[in-house]
Amino acid sequence: MPTRRNRTAACAVGVVAGALMLGACGGAGSGSGQASTSGSAGASSAAGPVTIEYVHRLPDGDGMVKVADIVKKWNSAHPDIQVRTTKFDGKASELITKLEKDVQAGKAPCLAQVGYSEAPTMFAKGFTEDVTAQAAKYKDHFSAGAFAAMTVGGKTIGLPQDTGPMVYYYNKAEFAKLGIQAPKNLDEFKAAAKKAAAKGKYISAFEPDEGLMFMSAQAAAAGAKWYSNDGGKWKVDANSAASKTVADFWQSMLDDKTTLVAERWGDAFGKALNDQKLIGTIGAAWEAPLLSDTMKGTKNAGQWAVAQLPDYGKGQVTGPDGGSGVAVLKGCKYADQAMQFNDWFNTQVSDLVSQGLVVAATTDSMKTPDALKAFYGGQDVFAELGQANKNLSADFTYIPFFPSIDDGVVKAAGAVGEGKGKVADIFAAAQDGSIKALKDGGLPVEG
């Protein structure tokens, strides 16, 4: 999920991309019945029903289907697996810290939602259970790319909930005036960017403050597999040919001055949108409501549209920028029951969409909220985002301690934005930072 600066707050307002959930497992009640387990995680039997404590960070705002009401439906249908839920109001980082302390103290909850980039760290620290066998039963319910994000070193630690595949947002009306269309590949993108720039418009923005997720997601779209683990050693390949494709693409537009340089979470970005200077942007799926909110009440309303990311040379593929999954934490006694609820809850598509999530489940189609549909000119936006879910690369996953490389990458991206560095430096920083993060974490690295 979003982890940088104002990104967390912005996403909480927009689609709750930083939402985390937390639950606690324990036995309760009496009578007959046996809580069985057939998965990889350790589990114990329970006489009678079990109770799973579930603490969430979803907004539960006006007009949303409340989490407690969703859970009531589960409890009514599953008397032997009861779920109690409360809302955690602290920051996402505070919840992660609490989870680690709870695991270390032997009083961890069963279920906790963590960002995909944080999940490998939780796994490496031994804070999650191996629920590979249980998860296999539900694999087909979710986007392959999102499911892969909950697998570390061949072990699945939970199920996905929401996603952030990269898509392309553009002002359809302004594009029509310029005689251009949403680009289908990088050559078309660069050509359209030149035509727009000649009229003082930009169809993209280079975002230094989003350097890590912005660039890694596009590298994934170009076919990159930055990280792999073979024989117990991690291999880092952030400087791959796929990354070079992305670096060359952006360097070309920066050199030609055909892309706007603006921090995503700075005021200049929003002003450029509202002034219709910036008429297109590559962004995560969860940015759809954020963009509409930024441009609310301006002449942009009804003009924008969403398209799939251009072809980076590997066909209709996109990469991850945010998203989260619900992991089973170490010490959970009832992994089977927890995973049953995990799957059910995360496939309540319409209810979760009401909470602002771009849902990872593929079991049902997402319905676009009326206000969002109106801003995007009547487009069924969530249908487009659902297609992006299906296009999400299953080859691009994260390493343990991935968030720790953020500062170095953003520093390199900042230098690029100031004209003091090259885009290739961003990927070099990711390469060096990843190796250092793994070694600092005591993990073996190949080469």
Short mmCIF file of C-alpha atoms in Angstrom, two decimals:
data_model
loop_
_atom_site.label_atom_id
_atom_site.label_comp_id
_atom_site.label_asym_id
_atom_site.label_seq_id
_atom_site.Cartn_x
_atom_site.Cartn_y
_atom_site.Cartn_z
CA MET A 1 0.00 0.00 0.00
CA PRO A 2 1.05 3.71 -0.28
CA THR A 3 3.87 4.41 2.12
CA ARG A 4 5.40 7.79 1.24
CA ARG A 5 4.70 11.19 2.72
CA ASN A 6 1.26 12.52 1.82
CA ARG A 7 0.56 9.45 -0.30
CA THR A 8 -0.81 7.55 2.69
CA ALA A 9 -3.21 10.30 3.68
CA ALA A 10 -4.28 10.93 0.10
CA CYS A 11 -5.04 7.28 -0.52
CA ALA A 12 -6.97 7.01 2.71
CA VAL A 13 -9.25 9.74 1.41
CA GLY A 14 -9.47 8.26 -2.07
CA VAL A 15 -9.54 4.48 -2.13
CA VAL A 16 -8.07 3.49 1.21
CA ALA A 17 -5.04 2.09 -0.54
CA GLY A 18 -3.18 2.17 2.76
CA ALA A 19 -5.88 0.35 4.72
CA LEU A 20 -4.65 -2.42 7.04
CA MET A 21 -6.70 -5.01 8.86
CA LEU A 22 -5.90 -6.91 12.00
CA GLY A 23 -7.61 -9.87 13.65
CA ALA A 24 -7.03 -12.13 16.64
CA CYS A 25 -7.82 -15.85 16.82
CA GLY A 26 -8.90 -17.86 19.79
CA GLY A 27 -11.20 -20.68 20.81
CA ALA A 28 -14.59 -19.94 22.33
CA GLY A 29 -17.76 -21.75 23.25
CA SER A 30 -18.42 -25.42 23.95
CA GLY A 31 -20.14 -28.41 22.45
CA SER A 32 -19.36 -30.83 19.69
CA GLY A 33 -17.39 -30.14 16.53
CA GLN A 34 -13.80 -30.23 15.48
CA ALA A 35 -11.73 -27.42 13.95
CA SER A 36 -9.66 -29.21 11.36
CA THR A 37 -6.60 -28.15 9.43
CA SER A 38 -5.23 -29.54 6.21
CA GLY A 39 -2.81 -26.80 5.28
CA SER A 40 0.83 -26.05 5.91
CA ALA A 41 0.24 -23.82 8.92
CA GLY A 42 0.23 -25.30 12.37
CA ALA A 43 -3.22 -25.57 13.89
CA SER A 44 -4.94 -27.11 16.87
CA SER A 45 -8.34 -28.68 17.25
CA ALA A 46 -11.13 -26.84 18.98
CA ALA A 47 -14.15 -28.25 20.76
CA GLY A 48 -17.03 -26.11 19.57
CA PRO A 49 -17.01 -22.86 17.61
CA VAL A 50 -13.96 -20.67 17.26
CA THR A 51 -13.87 -16.88 17.34
CA ILE A 52 -11.64 -14.77 15.16
CA GLU A 53 -10.97 -11.21 16.29
CA TYR A 54 -10.68 -8.92 13.29
CA VAL A 55 -9.50 -5.30 13.58
CA HIS A 56 -9.60 -3.22 10.40
CA ARG A 57 -8.54 0.20 9.14
CA LEU A 58 -11.15 0.65 6.42
CA PRO A 59 -12.88 4.05 6.58
CA ASP A 60 -16.47 2.88 7.24
CA GLY A 61 -17.61 6.26 5.97
CA ASP A 62 -21.05 7.53 5.03
CA GLY A 63 -22.63 5.61 2.18
CA MET A 64 -20.26 2.65 2.62
CA VAL A 65 -21.29 -0.86 3.59
CA LYS A 66 -19.88 -1.05 7.10
CA VAL A 67 -17.36 -3.78 7.85
CA ALA A 68 -19.42 -4.88 10.85
CA ASP A 69 -22.43 -5.39 8.58
CA ILE A 70 -20.38 -7.42 6.11
CA VAL A 71 -19.14 -9.61 8.95
CA LYS A 72 -22.68 -10.06 10.29
CA LYS A 73 -23.55 -11.86 7.07
CA TRP A 74 -20.63 -14.25 7.61
CA ASN A 75 -21.50 -14.88 11.25
CA SER A 76 -25.12 -15.67 10.42
CA ALA A 77 -24.07 -18.31 7.92
CA HIS A 78 -21.12 -19.74 9.91
CA PRO A 79 -22.07 -20.41 13.54
CA ASP A 80 -18.89 -22.45 14.10
CA ILE A 81 -16.55 -19.70 12.86
CA GLN A 82 -17.50 -16.41 14.45
CA VAL A 83 -15.73 -13.15 13.69
CA ARG A 84 -15.57 -10.11 15.94
CA THR A 85 -14.45 -6.86 14.36
CA THR A 86 -13.37 -3.42 15.56
CA LYS A 87 -11.82 -0.46 13.77
CA PHE A 88 -8.15 0.41 14.32
CA ASP A 89 -7.73 4.18 14.02
CA GLY A 90 -3.96 4.48 14.14
CA LYS A 91 -1.55 4.85 11.22
CA ALA A 92 -0.66 1.91 9.02
CA SER A 93 2.93 1.96 10.26
CA GLU A 94 1.72 1.91 13.86
CA LEU A 95 -0.34 -1.19 13.19
CA ILE A 96 2.62 -2.98 11.58
CA THR A 97 4.74 -2.18 14.64
CA LYS A 98 1.98 -3.48 16.90
CA LEU A 99 1.71 -6.69 14.91
CA GLU A 100 5.42 -7.37 15.24
CA LYS A 101 5.28 -6.80 19.00
CA ASP A 102 2.24 -9.04 19.33
CA VAL A 103 3.93 -11.88 17.45
CA GLN A 104 7.03 -11.56 19.60
CA ALA A 105 4.87 -11.60 22.74
CA GLY A 106 3.00 -14.69 21.58
CA LYS A 107 -0.36 -12.92 21.45
CA ALA A 108 -0.63 -12.15 17.75
CA PRO A 109 -3.95 -12.01 15.93
CA CYS A 110 -4.75 -14.52 13.22
CA LEU A 111 -5.39 -12.12 10.37
CA ALA A 112 -3.65 -8.89 9.46
CA GLN A 113 -3.67 -6.96 6.24
CA VAL A 114 -0.28 -5.78 5.05
CA GLY A 115 0.86 -3.99 1.93
CA TYR A 116 2.28 -6.21 -0.78
CA SER A 117 5.65 -4.51 -0.41
CA GLU A 118 5.58 -5.18 3.34
CA ALA A 119 4.46 -8.81 3.20
CA PRO A 120 7.93 -10.23 2.34
CA THR A 121 9.42 -8.41 5.33
CA MET A 122 6.83 -9.90 7.66
CA PHE A 123 7.62 -13.32 6.19
CA ALA A 124 11.39 -12.89 6.51
CA LYS A 125 11.03 -11.91 10.17
CA GLY A 126 9.01 -15.05 10.83
CA PHE A 127 5.81 -13.19 11.63
CA THR A 128 3.51 -15.10 9.24
CA GLU A 129 2.26 -18.64 8.81
CA ASP A 130 2.72 -20.77 5.72
CA VAL A 131 -0.81 -21.27 4.39
CA THR A 132 0.21 -22.45 0.93
CA ALA A 133 -2.10 -25.47 0.97
CA GLN A 134 -5.13 -23.55 2.18
CA ALA A 135 -4.55 -20.67 -0.23
CA ALA A 136 -4.39 -23.04 -3.20
CA LYS A 137 -8.12 -23.71 -2.77
CA TYR A 138 -8.89 -20.04 -3.35
CA LYS A 139 -6.24 -19.10 -5.90
CA ASP A 140 -8.66 -18.91 -8.82
CA HIS A 141 -10.77 -16.33 -6.99
CA PHE A 142 -8.13 -13.60 -7.40
CA SER A 143 -6.00 -11.81 -9.94
CA ALA A 144 -2.92 -13.93 -10.62
CA GLY A 145 -0.64 -10.94 -10.10
CA ALA A 146 -2.21 -10.04 -6.77
CA PHE A 147 -2.11 -13.66 -5.58
CA ALA A 148 1.58 -13.86 -6.48
CA ALA A 149 2.22 -10.82 -4.30
CA MET A 150 1.16 -12.86 -1.27
CA THR A 151 3.71 -15.57 -2.05
CA VAL A 152 7.28 -15.23 -0.77
CA GLY A 153 10.01 -17.74 -1.51
CA GLY A 154 7.41 -20.21 -2.73
CA LYS A 155 5.31 -19.90 0.45
CA THR A 156 1.88 -18.27 0.39
CA ILE A 157 1.12 -16.31 3.55
CA GLY A 158 -2.45 -15.13 2.92
CA LEU A 159 -4.82 -13.81 0.27
CA PRO A 160 -4.97 -10.52 -1.65
CA GLN A 161 -7.61 -7.89 -1.00
CA ASP A 162 -7.07 -4.81 -3.15
CA THR A 163 -4.75 -3.87 -5.99
CA GLY A 164 -2.99 -0.96 -7.64
CA PRO A 165 -2.25 -1.92 -11.24
CA MET A 166 -0.89 0.92 -13.37
CA VAL A 167 -3.32 2.38 -15.91
CA TYR A 168 -3.42 5.47 -18.11
CA TYR A 169 -5.66 8.45 -17.30
CA TYR A 170 -6.27 11.07 -19.95
CA ASN A 171 -8.49 14.02 -20.84
CA LYS A 172 -10.40 12.60 -23.79
CA ALA A 173 -11.81 15.99 -24.83
CA GLU A 174 -8.39 17.67 -24.87
CA PHE A 175 -6.88 14.74 -26.73
CA ALA A 176 -9.57 15.11 -29.40
CA LYS A 177 -8.75 18.79 -29.81
CA LEU A 178 -5.12 17.87 -30.42
CA GLY A 179 -6.00 15.05 -32.81
CA ILE A 180 -4.40 12.36 -30.63
CA GLN A 181 -5.69 9.22 -28.96
CA ALA A 182 -4.72 7.21 -25.91
CA PRO A 183 -1.37 5.69 -26.98
CA LYS A 184 -1.21 1.95 -27.52
CA ASN A 185 2.59 1.63 -27.33
CA LEU A 186 5.62 3.68 -26.34
CA ASP A 187 6.31 5.03 -29.83
CA GLU A 188 2.76 6.31 -30.06
CA PHE A 189 3.13 7.78 -26.58
CA LYS A 190 6.25 9.74 -27.46
CA ALA A 191 4.72 10.99 -30.72
CA ALA A 192 1.55 12.15 -28.94
CA ALA A 193 3.63 13.78 -26.21
CA LYS A 194 5.51 15.84 -28.81
CA LYS A 195 2.30 16.96 -30.47
CA ALA A 196 0.78 17.99 -27.13
CA ALA A 197 3.91 19.76 -25.91
CA ALA A 198 3.92 21.88 -29.06
CA LYS A 199 0.60 23.27 -27.81
CA GLY A 200 1.79 23.73 -24.23
CA LYS A 201 0.16 20.53 -22.98
CA TYR A 202 1.58 17.39 -21.36
CA ILE A 203 0.18 13.88 -21.59
CA SER A 204 2.33 12.59 -18.73
CA ALA A 205 4.20 13.67 -15.64
CA PHE A 206 7.55 12.46 -14.36
CA GLU A 207 6.98 12.11 -10.59
CA PRO A 208 10.22 12.20 -8.53
CA ASP A 209 8.48 11.58 -5.19
CA GLU A 210 6.99 8.36 -6.60
CA GLY A 211 10.26 7.16 -8.07
CA LEU A 212 10.25 3.66 -6.61
CA MET A 213 6.69 2.48 -7.17
CA PHE A 214 6.22 4.55 -10.35
CA MET A 215 9.28 3.07 -12.04
CA SER A 216 9.15 -0.46 -10.65
CA ALA A 217 5.54 -0.88 -11.81
CA GLN A 218 6.42 0.22 -15.33
CA ALA A 219 9.43 -2.06 -15.35
CA ALA A 220 7.05 -4.90 -14.50
CA ALA A 221 4.89 -3.87 -17.46
CA ALA A 222 8.01 -4.16 -19.64
CA GLY A 223 8.52 -7.72 -18.41
CA ALA A 224 10.92 -7.15 -15.53
CA LYS A 225 11.38 -9.66 -12.76
CA TRP A 226 13.50 -7.73 -10.33
CA TYR A 227 13.70 -10.41 -7.67
CA SER A 228 13.92 -14.19 -7.54
CA ASN A 229 14.99 -16.75 -4.98
CA ASP A 230 16.65 -19.93 -6.16
CA GLY A 231 18.33 -22.34 -3.80
CA GLY A 232 17.81 -20.05 -0.82
CA LYS A 233 19.66 -17.08 -2.29
CA TRP A 234 18.07 -13.87 -3.54
CA LYS A 235 18.92 -12.59 -7.00
CA VAL A 236 18.44 -8.90 -7.79
CA ASP A 237 17.95 -7.76 -11.38
CA ALA A 238 16.63 -4.20 -11.17
CA ASN A 239 19.03 -3.14 -13.94
CA SER A 240 17.50 -5.53 -16.47
CA ALA A 241 16.77 -4.92 -20.13
CA ALA A 242 13.12 -4.32 -19.20
CA SER A 243 14.16 -1.56 -16.82
CA LYS A 244 16.30 -0.06 -19.57
CA THR A 245 13.21 0.10 -21.79
CA VAL A 246 11.49 2.24 -19.16
CA ALA A 247 14.58 4.36 -18.53
CA ASP A 248 15.04 5.10 -22.23
CA PHE A 249 11.35 5.96 -22.62
CA TRP A 250 11.37 8.57 -19.87
CA GLN A 251 14.84 9.89 -20.67
CA SER A 252 13.70 10.58 -24.21
CA MET A 253 10.72 12.64 -23.07
CA LEU A 254 12.73 14.48 -20.43
CA ASP A 255 15.39 15.36 -23.00
CA ASP A 256 12.71 16.54 -25.44
CA LYS A 257 10.87 18.39 -22.67
CA THR A 258 7.65 16.64 -23.63
CA THR A 259 6.72 15.50 -20.11
CA LEU A 260 5.87 17.61 -17.10
CA VAL A 261 8.17 17.25 -14.08
CA ALA A 262 6.03 17.46 -10.94
CA GLU A 263 5.86 15.67 -7.61
CA ARG A 264 2.70 13.61 -7.47
CA TRP A 265 1.79 14.82 -4.00
CA GLY A 266 2.79 18.44 -4.53
CA ASP A 267 0.44 21.34 -5.27
CA ALA A 268 1.89 21.83 -8.76
CA PHE A 269 0.53 18.47 -9.91
CA GLY A 270 -3.04 19.31 -8.99
CA LYS A 271 -2.78 22.83 -10.41
CA ALA A 272 -1.53 21.46 -13.73
CA LEU A 273 -4.52 19.12 -13.87
CA ASN A 274 -7.04 21.83 -13.09
CA ASP A 275 -5.47 24.25 -15.55
CA GLN A 276 -5.53 21.53 -18.22
CA LYS A 277 -1.82 21.82 -18.69
CA LEU A 278 -1.48 18.19 -17.64
CA ILE A 279 -3.99 16.22 -19.70
CA GLY A 280 -2.74 12.70 -19.12
CA THR A 281 -0.97 10.73 -16.42
CA ILE A 282 0.23 7.20 -15.72
CA GLY A 283 -1.05 6.18 -12.32
CA ALA A 284 -2.30 3.39 -10.08
CA ALA A 285 -5.87 2.15 -10.26
CA TRP A 286 -6.57 3.59 -6.82
CA GLU A 287 -5.89 7.07 -8.19
CA ALA A 288 -9.16 7.12 -10.16
CA PRO A 289 -11.19 8.71 -7.33
CA LEU A 290 -8.24 10.85 -6.20
CA LEU A 291 -7.95 12.48 -9.62
CA SER A 292 -11.68 13.10 -9.83
CA ASP A 293 -11.60 14.64 -6.35
CA THR A 294 -8.66 16.89 -7.27
CA MET A 295 -10.50 18.16 -10.36
CA LYS A 296 -13.95 18.28 -8.79
CA GLY A 297 -15.94 21.35 -9.80
CA THR A 298 -13.63 22.29 -12.68
CA LYS A 299 -14.09 22.18 -16.43
CA ASN A 300 -12.40 18.76 -16.38
CA ALA A 301 -15.54 17.03 -15.10
CA GLY A 302 -16.90 14.58 -17.63
CA GLN A 303 -13.85 14.90 -19.90
CA TRP A 304 -11.47 12.28 -18.51
CA ALA A 305 -11.21 8.58 -19.30
CA VAL A 306 -9.19 5.53 -18.23
CA ALA A 307 -7.27 3.21 -20.55
CA GLN A 308 -4.90 0.30 -20.18
CA LEU A 309 -1.22 1.06 -19.90
CA PRO A 310 0.55 1.32 -23.27
CA ASP A 311 2.41 -1.75 -24.48
CA TYR A 312 5.98 -1.59 -23.12
CA GLY A 313 7.01 -4.39 -25.46
CA LYS A 314 5.37 -7.34 -23.72
CA GLY A 315 1.76 -6.94 -24.80
CA GLN A 316 -1.10 -5.97 -22.52
CA VAL A 317 0.76 -6.21 -19.21
CA THR A 318 0.80 -3.86 -16.27
CA GLY A 319 2.67 -3.66 -12.98
CA PRO A 320 1.75 -3.14 -9.31
CA ASP A 321 1.71 0.20 -7.52
CA GLY A 322 0.19 -0.45 -4.14
CA GLY A 323 -2.36 -2.95 -2.95
CA SER A 324 -2.59 -5.18 0.06
CA GLY A 325 -3.37 -8.68 1.19
CA VAL A 326 -4.60 -10.25 4.41
CA ALA A 327 -1.90 -12.45 5.94
CA VAL A 328 -2.18 -15.19 8.55
CA LEU A 329 0.11 -14.30 11.42
CA LYS A 330 2.42 -16.61 13.32
CA GLY A 331 0.75 -18.57 16.07
CA CYS A 332 -2.71 -18.65 14.52
CA LYS A 333 -4.33 -21.83 15.82
CA TYR A 334 -7.13 -21.93 13.32
CA ALA A 335 -5.53 -21.29 9.94
CA ASP A 336 -8.20 -23.21 8.02
CA GLN A 337 -11.05 -21.21 9.51
CA ALA A 338 -9.16 -17.95 9.19
CA MET A 339 -8.51 -18.60 5.51
CA GLN A 340 -12.15 -19.52 4.91
CA PHE A 341 -13.17 -16.12 6.24
CA ASN A 342 -10.25 -14.46 4.47
CA ASP A 343 -11.47 -15.75 1.12
CA TRP A 344 -15.12 -14.96 1.78
CA PHE A 345 -14.51 -11.43 3.02
CA ASN A 346 -12.18 -10.52 0.18
CA THR A 347 -14.66 -11.76 -2.43
CA GLN A 348 -17.48 -9.51 -1.18
CA VAL A 349 -16.76 -7.33 -4.19
CA SER A 350 -19.56 -4.78 -4.14
CA ASP A 351 -19.26 -4.24 -0.39
CA LEU A 352 -15.51 -3.66 -0.62
CA VAL A 353 -15.89 -1.36 -3.63
CA SER A 354 -18.20 0.74 -1.47
CA GLN A 355 -15.24 1.13 0.91
CA GLY A 356 -13.20 2.56 -1.97
CA LEU A 357 -11.13 -0.50 -2.85
CA VAL A 358 -10.05 -1.72 -6.25
CA VAL A 359 -10.75 -5.32 -5.35
CA ALA A 360 -8.32 -8.12 -6.21
CA ALA A 361 -11.08 -10.73 -6.48
CA THR A 362 -12.20 -11.76 -9.94
CA THR A 363 -15.29 -13.64 -8.77
CA ASP A 364 -17.63 -10.73 -9.52
CA SER A 365 -17.46 -7.52 -11.54
CA MET A 366 -16.91 -4.19 -9.79
CA LYS A 367 -19.64 -1.59 -10.26
CA THR A 368 -18.48 1.97 -10.83
CA PRO A 369 -19.96 4.46 -8.33
CA ASP A 370 -22.24 6.99 -10.05
CA ALA A 371 -20.16 10.03 -9.08
CA LEU A 372 -17.00 8.47 -10.49
CA LYS A 373 -18.77 7.41 -13.67
CA ALA A 374 -20.01 10.99 -14.17
CA PHE A 375 -16.51 12.47 -13.85
CA TYR A 376 -15.15 9.97 -16.39
CA GLY A 377 -17.78 10.85 -18.98
CA GLY A 378 -20.06 7.90 -18.28
CA GLN A 379 -17.27 5.32 -18.60
CA ASP A 380 -17.55 2.10 -16.60
CA VAL A 381 -14.22 2.87 -14.92
CA PHE A 382 -14.16 -0.15 -12.65
CA ALA A 383 -14.61 -2.47 -15.62
CA GLU A 384 -11.41 -0.97 -17.06
CA LEU A 385 -9.65 -1.30 -13.71
CA GLY A 386 -10.85 -4.89 -13.48
CA GLN A 387 -9.19 -5.59 -16.82
CA ALA A 388 -5.99 -4.05 -15.45
CA ASN A 389 -6.24 -6.51 -12.55
CA LYS A 390 -6.25 -9.34 -15.06
CA ASN A 391 -3.26 -7.81 -16.86
CA LEU A 392 -1.21 -7.51 -13.66
CA SER A 393 2.18 -9.21 -13.98
CA ALA A 394 2.51 -12.36 -11.91
CA ASP A 395 6.31 -12.28 -12.32
CA PHE A 396 7.00 -9.08 -10.41
CA THR A 397 7.12 -9.52 -6.65
CA TYR A 398 8.98 -7.77 -3.83
CA ILE A 399 11.89 -8.68 -1.58
CA PRO A 400 11.97 -8.53 2.20
CA PHE A 401 12.79 -5.01 3.38
CA PHE A 402 11.72 -3.52 0.03
CA PRO A 403 10.39 -0.28 1.61
CA SER A 404 13.88 0.51 2.92
CA ILE A 405 15.19 1.19 -0.60
CA ASP A 406 12.64 3.95 -1.15
CA ASP A 407 14.70 6.89 0.06
CA GLY A 408 17.69 6.11 -2.15
CA VAL A 409 15.53 5.64 -5.23
CA VAL A 410 13.52 8.81 -4.60
CA LYS A 411 16.77 10.75 -4.11
CA ALA A 412 17.98 9.53 -7.50
CA ALA A 413 14.63 10.40 -9.08
CA GLY A 414 14.79 13.87 -7.53
CA ALA A 415 18.17 14.46 -9.16
CA VAL A 416 16.71 13.37 -12.50
CA GLY A 417 13.86 15.82 -12.10
CA GLU A 418 16.36 18.61 -11.47
CA GLY A 419 18.35 17.68 -14.56
CA LYS A 420 21.29 16.45 -12.48
CA GLY A 421 20.98 12.76 -13.22
CA LYS A 422 19.77 10.19 -15.71
CA VAL A 423 16.70 7.96 -15.43
CA ALA A 424 18.99 4.93 -15.52
CA ASP A 425 20.36 6.14 -12.16
CA ILE A 426 16.98 5.35 -10.60
CA PHE A 427 17.28 1.68 -11.50
CA ALA A 428 20.93 1.59 -10.43
CA ALA A 429 19.83 2.93 -7.03
CA ALA A 430 17.15 0.24 -6.86
CA GLN A 431 19.74 -2.43 -7.67
CA ASP A 432 22.26 -1.26 -5.07
CA GLY A 433 19.60 -0.51 -2.48
CA SER A 434 17.98 -3.92 -2.85
CA ILE A 435 21.25 -5.80 -2.38
CA LYS A 436 22.07 -3.70 0.68
CA ALA A 437 18.60 -4.19 2.17
CA LEU A 438 18.85 -7.96 1.83
CA LYS A 439 22.36 -8.13 3.26
CA ASP A 440 21.48 -5.79 6.13
CA GLY A 441 18.55 -8.11 6.86
CA GLY A 442 20.91 -11.07 7.07
CA LEU A 443 19.60 -12.72 3.91
CA PRO A 444 21.91 -14.41 1.37
CA VAL A 445 22.30 -12.70 -2.00
CA GLU A 446 23.55 -14.34 -5.17
CA GLY A 447 26.69 -12.84 -6.70
#
